[in-house]
Short mmCIF file of C-alpha atoms in Angstrom, two decimals:
data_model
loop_
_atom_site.label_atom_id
_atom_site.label_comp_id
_atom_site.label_asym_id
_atom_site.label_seq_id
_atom_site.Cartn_x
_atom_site.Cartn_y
_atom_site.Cartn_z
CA UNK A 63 174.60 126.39 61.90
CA UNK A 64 173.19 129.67 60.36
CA UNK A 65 171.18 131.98 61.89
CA UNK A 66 167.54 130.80 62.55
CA UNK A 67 168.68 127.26 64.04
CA UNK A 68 171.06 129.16 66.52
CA UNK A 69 167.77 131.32 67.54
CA UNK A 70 165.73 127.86 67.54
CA UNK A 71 168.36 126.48 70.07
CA UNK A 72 168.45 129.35 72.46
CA UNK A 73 164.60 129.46 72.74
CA UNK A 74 164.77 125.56 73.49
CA UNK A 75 167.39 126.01 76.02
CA UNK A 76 165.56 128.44 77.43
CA UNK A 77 162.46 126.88 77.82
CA UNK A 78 164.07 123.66 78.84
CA UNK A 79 166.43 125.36 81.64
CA UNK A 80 163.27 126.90 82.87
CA UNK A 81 161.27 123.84 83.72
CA UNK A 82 164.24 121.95 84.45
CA UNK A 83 165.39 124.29 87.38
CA UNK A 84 162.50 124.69 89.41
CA UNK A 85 163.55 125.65 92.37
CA UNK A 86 160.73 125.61 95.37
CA UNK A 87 158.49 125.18 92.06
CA UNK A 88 158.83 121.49 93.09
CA UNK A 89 156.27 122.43 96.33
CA UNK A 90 153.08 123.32 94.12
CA UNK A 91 154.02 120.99 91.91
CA UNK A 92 153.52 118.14 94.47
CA UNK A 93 150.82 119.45 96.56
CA UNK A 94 148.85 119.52 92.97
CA UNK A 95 150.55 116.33 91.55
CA UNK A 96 149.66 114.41 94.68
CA UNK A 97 146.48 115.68 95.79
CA UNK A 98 145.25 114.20 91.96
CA UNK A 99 146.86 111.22 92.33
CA UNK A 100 145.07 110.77 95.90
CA UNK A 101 141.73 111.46 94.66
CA UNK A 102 141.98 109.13 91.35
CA UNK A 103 143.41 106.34 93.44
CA UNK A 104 140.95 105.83 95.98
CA UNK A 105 138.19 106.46 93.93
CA UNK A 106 139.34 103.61 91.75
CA UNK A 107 139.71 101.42 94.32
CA UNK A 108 136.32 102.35 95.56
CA UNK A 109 134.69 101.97 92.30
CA UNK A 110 136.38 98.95 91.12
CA UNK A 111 135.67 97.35 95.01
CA UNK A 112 131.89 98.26 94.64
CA UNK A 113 132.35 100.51 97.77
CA UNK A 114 131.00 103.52 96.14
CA UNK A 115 128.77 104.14 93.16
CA UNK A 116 130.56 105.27 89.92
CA UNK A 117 130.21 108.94 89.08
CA UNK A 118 130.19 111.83 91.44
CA UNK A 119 130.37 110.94 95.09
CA UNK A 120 131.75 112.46 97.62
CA UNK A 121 135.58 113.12 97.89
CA UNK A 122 135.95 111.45 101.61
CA UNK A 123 133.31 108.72 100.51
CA UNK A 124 136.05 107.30 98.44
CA UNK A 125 138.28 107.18 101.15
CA UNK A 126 135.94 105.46 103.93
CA UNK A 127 136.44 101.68 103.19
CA UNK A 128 139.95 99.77 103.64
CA UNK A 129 141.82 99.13 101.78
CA UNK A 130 141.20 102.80 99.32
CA UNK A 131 141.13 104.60 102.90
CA UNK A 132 144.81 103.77 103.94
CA UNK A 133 145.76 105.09 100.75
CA UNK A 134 143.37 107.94 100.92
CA UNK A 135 144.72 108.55 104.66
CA UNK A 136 148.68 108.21 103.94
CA UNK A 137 148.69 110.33 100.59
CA UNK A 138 146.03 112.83 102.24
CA UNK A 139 148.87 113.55 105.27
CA UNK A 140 151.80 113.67 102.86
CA UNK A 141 149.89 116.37 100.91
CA UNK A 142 149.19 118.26 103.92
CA UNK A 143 152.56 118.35 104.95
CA UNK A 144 153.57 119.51 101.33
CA UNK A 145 150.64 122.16 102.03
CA UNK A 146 152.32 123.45 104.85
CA UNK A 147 155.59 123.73 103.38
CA UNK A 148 154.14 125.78 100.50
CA UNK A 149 152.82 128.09 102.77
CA UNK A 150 155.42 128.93 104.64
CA UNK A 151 157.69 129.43 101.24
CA UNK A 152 155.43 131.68 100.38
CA UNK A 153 154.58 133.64 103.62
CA UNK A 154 158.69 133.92 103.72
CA UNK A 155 158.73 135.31 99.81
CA UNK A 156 156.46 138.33 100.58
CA UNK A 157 158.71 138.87 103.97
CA UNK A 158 161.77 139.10 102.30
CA UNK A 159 160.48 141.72 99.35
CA UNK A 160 158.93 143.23 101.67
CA UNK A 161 160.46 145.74 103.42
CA UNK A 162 159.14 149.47 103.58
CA UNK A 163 157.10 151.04 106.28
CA UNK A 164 154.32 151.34 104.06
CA UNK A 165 154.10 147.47 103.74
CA UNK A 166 153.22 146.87 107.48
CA UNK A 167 149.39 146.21 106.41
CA UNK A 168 150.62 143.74 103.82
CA UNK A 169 152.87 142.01 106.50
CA UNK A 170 150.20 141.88 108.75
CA UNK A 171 147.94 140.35 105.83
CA UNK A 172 150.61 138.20 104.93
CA UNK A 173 151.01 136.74 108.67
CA UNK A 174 147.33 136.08 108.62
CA UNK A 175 147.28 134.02 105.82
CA UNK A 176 149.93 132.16 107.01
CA UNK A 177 148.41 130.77 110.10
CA UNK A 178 145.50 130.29 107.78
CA UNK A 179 147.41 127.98 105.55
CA UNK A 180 148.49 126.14 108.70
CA UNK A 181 144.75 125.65 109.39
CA UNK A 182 144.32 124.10 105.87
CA UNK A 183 147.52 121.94 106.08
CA UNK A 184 145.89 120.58 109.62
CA UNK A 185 142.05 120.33 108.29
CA UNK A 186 143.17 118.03 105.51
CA UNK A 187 145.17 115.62 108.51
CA UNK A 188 141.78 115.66 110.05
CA UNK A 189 139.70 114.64 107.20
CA UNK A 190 142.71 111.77 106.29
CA UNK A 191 143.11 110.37 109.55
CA UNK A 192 138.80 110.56 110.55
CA UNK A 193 136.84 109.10 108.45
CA UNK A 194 133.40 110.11 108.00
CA UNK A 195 131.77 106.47 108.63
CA UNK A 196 134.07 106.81 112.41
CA UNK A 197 134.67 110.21 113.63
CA UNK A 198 131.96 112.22 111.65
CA UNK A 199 132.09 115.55 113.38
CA UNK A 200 135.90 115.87 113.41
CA UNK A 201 135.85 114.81 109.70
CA UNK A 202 133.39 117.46 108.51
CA UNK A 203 135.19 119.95 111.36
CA UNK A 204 138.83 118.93 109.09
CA UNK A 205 136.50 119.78 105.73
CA UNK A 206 135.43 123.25 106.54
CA UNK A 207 138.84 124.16 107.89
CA UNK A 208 140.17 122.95 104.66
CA UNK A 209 137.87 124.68 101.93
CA UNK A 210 136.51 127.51 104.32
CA UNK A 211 140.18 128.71 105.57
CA UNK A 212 141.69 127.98 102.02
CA UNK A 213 139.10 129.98 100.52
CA UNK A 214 139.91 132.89 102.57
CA UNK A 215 143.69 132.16 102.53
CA UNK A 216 143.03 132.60 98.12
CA UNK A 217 141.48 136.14 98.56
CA UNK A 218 143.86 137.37 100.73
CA UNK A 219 146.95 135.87 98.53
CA UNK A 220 144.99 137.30 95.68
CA UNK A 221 144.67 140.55 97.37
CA UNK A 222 148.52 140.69 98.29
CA UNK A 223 149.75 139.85 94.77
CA UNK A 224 147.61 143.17 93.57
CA UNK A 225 149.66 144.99 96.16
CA UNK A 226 152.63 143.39 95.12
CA UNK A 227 151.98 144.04 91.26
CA UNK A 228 154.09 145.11 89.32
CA UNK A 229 157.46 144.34 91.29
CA UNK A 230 156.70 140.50 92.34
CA UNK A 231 154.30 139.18 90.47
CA UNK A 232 152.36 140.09 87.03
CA UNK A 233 148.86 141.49 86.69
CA UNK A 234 148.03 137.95 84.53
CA UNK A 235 148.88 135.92 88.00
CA UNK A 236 146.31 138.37 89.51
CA UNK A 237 143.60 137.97 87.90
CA UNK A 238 143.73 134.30 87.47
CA UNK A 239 144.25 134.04 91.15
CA UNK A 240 141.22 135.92 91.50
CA UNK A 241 138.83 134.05 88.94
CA UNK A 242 140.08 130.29 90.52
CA UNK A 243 138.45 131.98 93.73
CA UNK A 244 135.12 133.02 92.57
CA UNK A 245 134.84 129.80 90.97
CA UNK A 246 135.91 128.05 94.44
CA UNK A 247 133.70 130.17 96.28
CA UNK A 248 130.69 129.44 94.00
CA UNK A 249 131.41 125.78 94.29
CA UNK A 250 131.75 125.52 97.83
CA UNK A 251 128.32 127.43 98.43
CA UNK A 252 127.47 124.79 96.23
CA UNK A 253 127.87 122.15 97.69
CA UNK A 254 126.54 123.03 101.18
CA UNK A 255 123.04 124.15 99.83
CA UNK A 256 122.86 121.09 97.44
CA UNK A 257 124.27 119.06 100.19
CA UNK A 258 121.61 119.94 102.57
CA UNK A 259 118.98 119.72 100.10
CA UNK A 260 119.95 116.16 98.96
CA UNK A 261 119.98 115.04 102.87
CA UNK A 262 116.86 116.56 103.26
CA UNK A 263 115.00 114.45 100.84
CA UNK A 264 117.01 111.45 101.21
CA UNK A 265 115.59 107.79 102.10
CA UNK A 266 118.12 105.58 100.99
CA UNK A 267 119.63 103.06 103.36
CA UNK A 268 123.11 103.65 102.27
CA UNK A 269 125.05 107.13 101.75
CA UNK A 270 127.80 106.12 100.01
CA UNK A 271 126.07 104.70 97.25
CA UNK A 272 123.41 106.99 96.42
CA UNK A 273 121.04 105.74 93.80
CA UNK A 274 118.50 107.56 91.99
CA UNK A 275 115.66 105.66 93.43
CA UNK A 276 117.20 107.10 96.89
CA UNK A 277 115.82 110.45 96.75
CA UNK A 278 117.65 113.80 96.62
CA UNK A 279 119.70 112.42 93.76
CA UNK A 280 119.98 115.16 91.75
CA UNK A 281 120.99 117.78 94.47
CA UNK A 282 123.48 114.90 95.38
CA UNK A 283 125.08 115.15 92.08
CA UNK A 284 125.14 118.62 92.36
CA UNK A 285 126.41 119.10 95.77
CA UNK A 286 129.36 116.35 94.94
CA UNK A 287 130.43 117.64 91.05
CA UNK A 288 130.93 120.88 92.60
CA UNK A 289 132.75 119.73 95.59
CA UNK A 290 135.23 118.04 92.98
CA UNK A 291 135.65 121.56 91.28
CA UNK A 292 136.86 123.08 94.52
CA UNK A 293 139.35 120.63 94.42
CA UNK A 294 140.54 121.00 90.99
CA UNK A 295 140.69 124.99 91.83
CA UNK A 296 142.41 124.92 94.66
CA UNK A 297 145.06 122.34 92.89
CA UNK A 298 145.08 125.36 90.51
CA UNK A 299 145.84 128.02 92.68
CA UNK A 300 148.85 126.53 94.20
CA UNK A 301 150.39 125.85 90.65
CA UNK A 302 150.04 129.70 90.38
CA UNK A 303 153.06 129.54 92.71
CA UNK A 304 155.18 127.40 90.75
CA UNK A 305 156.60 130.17 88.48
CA UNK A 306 157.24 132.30 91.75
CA UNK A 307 158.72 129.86 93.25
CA UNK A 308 161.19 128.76 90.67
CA UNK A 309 163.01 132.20 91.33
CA UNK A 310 163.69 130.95 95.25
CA UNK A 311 166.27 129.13 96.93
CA UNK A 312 166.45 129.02 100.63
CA UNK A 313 169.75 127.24 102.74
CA UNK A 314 170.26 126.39 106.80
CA UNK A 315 172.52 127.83 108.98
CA UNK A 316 173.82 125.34 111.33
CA UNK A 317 174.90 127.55 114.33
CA UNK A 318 177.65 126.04 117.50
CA UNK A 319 177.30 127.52 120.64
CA UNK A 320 180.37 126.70 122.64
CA UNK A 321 181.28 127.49 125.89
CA UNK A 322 177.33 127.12 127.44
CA UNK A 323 178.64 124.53 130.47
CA UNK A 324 180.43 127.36 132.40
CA UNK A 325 180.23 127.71 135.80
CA UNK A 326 176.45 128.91 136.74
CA UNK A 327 178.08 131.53 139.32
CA UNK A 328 180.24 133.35 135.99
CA UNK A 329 176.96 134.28 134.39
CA UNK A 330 178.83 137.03 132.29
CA UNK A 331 180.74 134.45 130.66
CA UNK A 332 178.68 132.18 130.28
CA UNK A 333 176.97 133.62 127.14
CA UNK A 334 179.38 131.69 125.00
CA UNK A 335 180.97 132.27 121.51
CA UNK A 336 178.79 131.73 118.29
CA UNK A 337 180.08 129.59 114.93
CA UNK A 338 178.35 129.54 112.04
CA UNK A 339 178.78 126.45 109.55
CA UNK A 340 178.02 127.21 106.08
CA UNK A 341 175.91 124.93 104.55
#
């Protein structure tokens, strides 16, 4: 094997070991992955079942009719969960480099965005398990917790990788992080004006197939195209984590408490030893 084949080999193995091991990469991974394969699913269904009309509708009016909105439901809640998971990965990452006085406003950020992220991972459980044909207020209540709070969690990310540049992250991740947001924010104003416009002059008879002869159609398309595009960015921003995340590993400690059923009248004693079981 000469030279230039051993060089070959050793880029290969590199790349291939870098995928391969991915660590906590696996969490963006599915939260993307999965929030894709949601969306094409039930609007398949929904198209192919005459439930919606082909094109751009909305994201939850693919997921309204059964049997698409079981699906829609059940992926929509595993994703969440996956959400919620990837948040707290990452609110632990910037904890543990984190450990100067002078980082005490980026904890605070950092804790912020956290419970923020909770508030996405919960909005999307709303908008799976009410549908916007039964529980109409708590669905759209789900939706704006979902793209309003995740557009807010994204600045403040973005803003905490700046502060974190050079050590944790590179100035690439920063600015990519920063242009998926503009182009989320852009589409979610987006689709609230065109939204409103489109109901305004609408005088169909049903929503979830809006024809042209309905009125408002153009707006509609507007308002639904770009509420796709906030999907695809924020499926986007999380894969920014993945190459962050392949550098963490986190384990359990099981701990034993013995000796907690002493008598109630030795209080002293009845702290009790502790064992920890590596796991």
């Amino acid at each position: 094997m000469n030279y230039m084949e051993e060089v070959q080999m050793g880029c290969c193995g590199w790349l291939w070991n870098s995928w391969l091991c991915l660590g906590l990469g696996i969490l963006p991974i599915s939260v993307g992955i999965l929030t894709a394969a949601t969306f094409a699913i039930s609007y398949s269904i929904a198209v192919v079942l005459k439930h919606v009309a082909a094109g751009f509708p909305y994201i939850s009016d693919t997921g309204t009719e059964p049997p698409e909105s079981c699906i829609f439901g059940q992926l929509l809640n595993i994703t969440a969960m996956l959400v919620a998971a990837t948040v707290y990965v990452r609110y632990k990452q910037v904890l543990e480099y984190n450990h100067r006085p002078e980082d005490s406003g980026l904890l605070l950020l950092n804790k912020f965005s956290a419970w923020l992220g909770m508030f996405i991972a919960l909005g999307m459980s709303l908008v799976a398990n009410f549908q916007e044909s039964s529980v109409i207020i708590v669905h759209v209540v789900g939706a704006f917790m979902c793209f309003g709070c995740g557009i807010i969690y994204g600045f403040l990310q973005t803003a905490m990788s700046y502060k974190m540049y050079p050590h944790q992250n590179s100035l690439a991740v920063c600015r990519v992080r920063l242009i998926i947001l503009v182009f989320a924010t852009l589409c979610f104003i987006t689709t609230i004006v065109a939204g409103g416009l489109a109901a305004r002059d609408y005088h169909g008879t049903d929503i979830e197939k809006w024809l042209p002869q309905d009125g408002g159609f153009v707006p509609h398309v507007v308002s639904t195209a770009a509420e796709w595009g906030m999907s695809i960015c924020f499926i986007l921003f999380f894969f920014t984590y993945i190459r962050e995340f392949q550098k963490i590993t986190m384990e359990a400690q099981i701990r034993l408490f013995t000796d907690v059923l002493s008598l109630p009248c030795d209080l002293e004693r009845s702290i009790g030893s502790e064992e920890v079981i590596p796991t």
